[in-house]
Amino acid sequence: MSRRLRTFSSKLFGTMAVCALCAGAFGCGSGDQQTAAKPAEPAIPDDVQAAATALLGRDTTVLAYGDLAKTGTRQLLAANLVPKTPKDTVAGTIITRAVIAEDTPEGWHELVRCDEHLKNAKGYLGGSPIEPVSGWKLQFEKTDVQGLNVYLIPIKGTLDPHVLPLALRWNSAAKRYQTLDRNYEHFLPEAASLGPARSHF
């Protein structure tokens, strides 16, 4: 091979290598941009946030909304949150108050209130503490079959991580939210109420 041909081949190989490196670099950059571009969380509808604020005040967080009970009607779960601390040993959100409310033609109606007590329109929910509590640990999940499941642990000074949570779910037969027994199989009846939990605005 002549010197001129060898020189040309070397230049050609070098140019191809540079192009390959550039293509790889641009390709990686594009991939990173695609990975970084995540869909934004859906915004809470204004009327849902307004209803939650009317029920619990300005410092209210909407935790879930939609067809929570699988009845075809919009509902919301909202709460007043307490900032987490490093000493927390039980998973979940700490709250002082929470509500489940339903959207009806007459407006948003409160179905369940969780504050010092846990109650619905019929009274104190079965299995809940009779003594006032200062806060609750709250967890929830949504399933396609059962809809919204809420789990609550009352906080009385110190929190025992071994205490089983109260389970709250929509009872389609009774057409209201009720607590479940310790096996999470049967709904519990309410106790006598000091006053109705349902409110209108």
Short mmCIF file of C-alpha atoms in Angstrom, two decimals:
data_model
loop_
_atom_site.label_atom_id
_atom_site.label_comp_id
_atom_site.label_asym_id
_atom_site.label_seq_id
_atom_site.Cartn_x
_atom_site.Cartn_y
_atom_site.Cartn_z
CA MET A 1 0.00 0.00 0.00
CA SER A 2 1.37 3.42 -1.00
CA ARG A 3 2.06 6.12 1.59
CA ARG A 4 -0.72 8.30 0.13
CA LEU A 5 -3.26 5.48 0.41
CA ARG A 6 -2.20 4.68 3.98
CA THR A 7 -2.58 8.36 4.93
CA PHE A 8 -6.06 8.52 3.38
CA SER A 9 -7.14 5.32 5.15
CA SER A 10 -5.91 6.64 8.51
CA LYS A 11 -7.83 9.90 8.07
CA LEU A 12 -10.98 8.04 7.02
CA PHE A 13 -10.81 5.72 10.04
CA GLY A 14 -10.28 8.66 12.38
CA THR A 15 -13.26 10.53 10.96
CA MET A 16 -15.51 7.47 11.33
CA ALA A 17 -14.40 6.99 14.94
CA VAL A 18 -15.18 10.61 15.80
CA CYS A 19 -18.62 10.32 14.19
CA ALA A 20 -19.34 7.15 16.15
CA LEU A 21 -18.37 8.82 19.42
CA CYS A 22 -20.55 11.85 18.67
CA ALA A 23 -23.52 9.67 17.78
CA GLY A 24 -23.10 7.72 21.00
CA ALA A 25 -22.88 10.89 23.05
CA PHE A 26 -25.98 12.40 21.48
CA GLY A 27 -27.82 9.11 21.82
CA CYS A 28 -27.06 8.89 25.55
CA GLY A 29 -28.14 12.48 26.06
CA SER A 30 -31.46 11.81 24.39
CA GLY A 31 -31.99 8.75 26.56
CA ASP A 32 -31.27 10.72 29.72
CA GLN A 33 -33.75 13.39 28.69
CA GLN A 34 -36.41 10.76 28.05
CA THR A 35 -35.74 9.14 31.42
CA ALA A 36 -35.89 12.47 33.22
CA ALA A 37 -39.17 13.47 31.55
CA LYS A 38 -41.75 11.95 33.92
CA PRO A 39 -45.47 12.64 33.70
CA ALA A 40 -46.62 15.29 36.14
CA GLU A 41 -48.88 14.33 39.03
CA PRO A 42 -52.53 15.14 38.26
CA ALA A 43 -53.62 18.36 39.91
CA ILE A 44 -56.36 18.26 42.54
CA PRO A 45 -59.56 19.70 40.98
CA ASP A 46 -60.45 23.10 42.37
CA ASP A 47 -63.86 22.01 43.64
CA VAL A 48 -62.35 19.01 45.44
CA GLN A 49 -59.74 21.16 47.16
CA ALA A 50 -62.38 23.76 48.01
CA ALA A 51 -64.58 21.10 49.59
CA ALA A 52 -61.69 19.73 51.64
CA THR A 53 -60.78 23.23 52.81
CA ALA A 54 -64.38 23.96 53.79
CA LEU A 55 -64.50 20.76 55.85
CA LEU A 56 -61.11 20.91 57.59
CA GLY A 57 -59.70 24.40 57.13
CA ARG A 58 -56.90 25.91 55.08
CA ASP A 59 -54.11 23.49 56.06
CA THR A 60 -55.82 20.52 54.45
CA THR A 61 -54.29 17.94 52.13
CA VAL A 62 -56.40 15.91 49.71
CA LEU A 63 -55.01 12.38 49.91
CA ALA A 64 -57.36 10.70 47.44
CA TYR A 65 -60.39 11.54 45.34
CA GLY A 66 -62.57 9.97 42.67
CA ASP A 67 -64.95 7.02 42.74
CA LEU A 68 -63.48 5.81 46.03
CA ALA A 69 -66.41 3.60 47.07
CA LYS A 70 -67.04 2.19 43.57
CA THR A 71 -70.56 3.62 43.58
CA GLY A 72 -70.17 5.93 40.59
CA THR A 73 -70.07 9.02 42.83
CA ARG A 74 -67.06 11.22 43.49
CA GLN A 75 -65.64 11.14 46.98
CA LEU A 76 -62.57 12.60 48.66
CA LEU A 77 -60.27 11.68 51.52
CA ALA A 78 -58.60 14.70 53.10
CA ALA A 79 -56.63 15.30 56.28
CA ASN A 80 -54.72 17.76 58.42
CA LEU A 81 -51.19 16.34 58.37
CA VAL A 82 -48.53 16.46 61.08
CA PRO A 83 -44.91 16.69 59.85
CA LYS A 84 -43.02 13.40 60.15
CA THR A 85 -40.25 12.98 62.72
CA PRO A 86 -37.19 10.67 62.67
CA LYS A 87 -38.58 8.81 65.69
CA ASP A 88 -41.55 7.43 63.75
CA THR A 89 -41.38 3.64 63.67
CA VAL A 90 -44.74 2.84 62.07
CA ALA A 91 -45.31 3.50 58.39
CA GLY A 92 -48.07 5.92 57.54
CA THR A 93 -49.10 9.53 57.71
CA ILE A 94 -49.68 11.25 61.05
CA ILE A 95 -52.89 13.28 61.11
CA THR A 96 -54.93 15.24 63.60
CA ARG A 97 -58.17 15.22 61.60
CA ALA A 98 -59.51 13.57 58.45
CA VAL A 99 -62.76 13.36 56.53
CA ILE A 100 -64.31 11.30 53.79
CA ALA A 101 -66.89 13.31 51.87
CA GLU A 102 -69.16 12.67 48.89
CA ASP A 103 -70.19 14.91 46.01
CA THR A 104 -74.00 15.06 45.63
CA PRO A 105 -76.35 17.38 43.73
CA GLU A 106 -76.81 19.34 46.97
CA GLY A 107 -73.05 19.74 47.49
CA TRP A 108 -70.29 17.89 49.28
CA HIS A 109 -71.57 15.90 52.28
CA GLU A 110 -69.34 14.54 55.04
CA LEU A 111 -69.56 10.76 55.44
CA VAL A 112 -66.86 10.05 58.04
CA ARG A 113 -65.01 12.32 60.44
CA CYS A 114 -61.84 11.36 62.25
CA ASP A 115 -60.72 13.82 64.94
CA GLU A 116 -60.74 13.07 68.67
CA HIS A 117 -63.20 10.32 67.79
CA LEU A 118 -64.03 8.25 64.71
CA LYS A 119 -67.64 8.58 63.64
CA ASN A 120 -70.14 8.61 60.81
CA ALA A 121 -73.78 9.69 60.58
CA LYS A 122 -74.87 6.74 62.75
CA GLY A 123 -72.43 7.30 65.61
CA TYR A 124 -69.03 6.14 66.84
CA LEU A 125 -67.53 3.53 64.55
CA GLY A 126 -67.20 0.06 66.02
CA GLY A 127 -63.88 -0.76 67.66
CA SER A 128 -62.72 2.85 67.87
CA PRO A 129 -61.56 4.34 71.19
CA ILE A 130 -64.20 5.96 73.36
CA GLU A 131 -61.62 8.24 74.99
CA PRO A 132 -60.51 11.25 72.91
CA VAL A 133 -57.22 10.82 71.05
CA SER A 134 -54.81 13.53 69.92
CA GLY A 135 -53.93 12.08 66.53
CA TRP A 136 -53.87 9.07 64.25
CA LYS A 137 -51.54 7.13 62.02
CA LEU A 138 -53.23 6.84 58.64
CA GLN A 139 -52.59 4.57 55.69
CA PHE A 140 -54.87 3.89 52.75
CA GLU A 141 -55.07 1.89 49.57
CA LYS A 142 -57.43 1.76 46.60
CA THR A 143 -58.41 -1.48 44.91
CA ASP A 144 -60.53 -2.14 41.84
CA VAL A 145 -62.93 -4.37 43.77
CA GLN A 146 -63.22 -2.89 47.27
CA GLY A 147 -62.40 0.71 46.51
CA LEU A 148 -60.89 2.77 49.32
CA ASN A 149 -59.47 1.01 52.38
CA VAL A 150 -58.35 3.25 55.25
CA TYR A 151 -56.24 2.00 58.18
CA LEU A 152 -56.05 4.05 61.38
CA ILE A 153 -54.02 3.68 64.57
CA PRO A 154 -54.97 6.01 67.44
CA ILE A 155 -52.10 7.92 69.07
CA LYS A 156 -52.30 8.31 72.84
CA GLY A 157 -49.02 9.80 74.00
CA THR A 158 -46.74 6.98 72.82
CA LEU A 159 -47.50 4.82 69.81
CA ASP A 160 -47.34 1.04 70.18
CA PRO A 161 -46.14 -0.35 66.82
CA HIS A 162 -47.77 -3.70 67.63
CA VAL A 163 -51.31 -2.29 67.79
CA LEU A 164 -53.45 -3.46 64.89
CA PRO A 165 -54.98 -0.64 62.87
CA LEU A 166 -58.70 -0.01 62.57
CA ALA A 167 -59.83 -0.81 59.04
CA LEU A 168 -62.45 1.39 57.39
CA ARG A 169 -64.24 0.52 54.15
CA TRP A 170 -67.47 1.24 52.28
CA ASN A 171 -70.25 -1.19 53.20
CA SER A 172 -72.35 -1.51 50.05
CA ALA A 173 -75.20 -3.18 51.96
CA ALA A 174 -75.45 -0.42 54.58
CA LYS A 175 -74.44 2.29 52.07
CA ARG A 176 -71.94 3.92 54.42
CA TYR A 177 -68.38 3.57 55.64
CA GLN A 178 -67.91 1.24 58.60
CA THR A 179 -65.02 -0.35 60.46
CA LEU A 180 -64.17 -4.04 60.14
CA ASP A 181 -63.42 -6.71 62.73
CA ARG A 182 -59.85 -7.73 63.55
CA ASN A 183 -59.87 -10.28 60.72
CA TYR A 184 -61.01 -7.58 58.29
CA GLU A 185 -63.92 -9.77 57.22
CA HIS A 186 -67.11 -8.42 58.85
CA PHE A 187 -68.41 -4.90 59.34
CA LEU A 188 -68.95 -3.65 62.89
CA PRO A 189 -72.04 -1.72 64.03
CA GLU A 190 -71.76 1.82 65.33
CA ALA A 191 -72.10 2.78 68.99
CA ALA A 192 -74.47 5.45 70.30
CA SER A 193 -73.58 8.90 68.95
CA LEU A 194 -73.26 12.22 70.71
CA GLY A 195 -74.34 13.96 67.50
CA PRO A 196 -74.52 13.45 63.74
CA ALA A 197 -71.24 13.49 61.86
CA ARG A 198 -72.79 14.47 58.57
CA SER A 199 -72.51 18.13 57.64
CA HIS A 200 -73.63 20.24 54.69
CA PHE A 201 -72.26 23.39 53.13
#
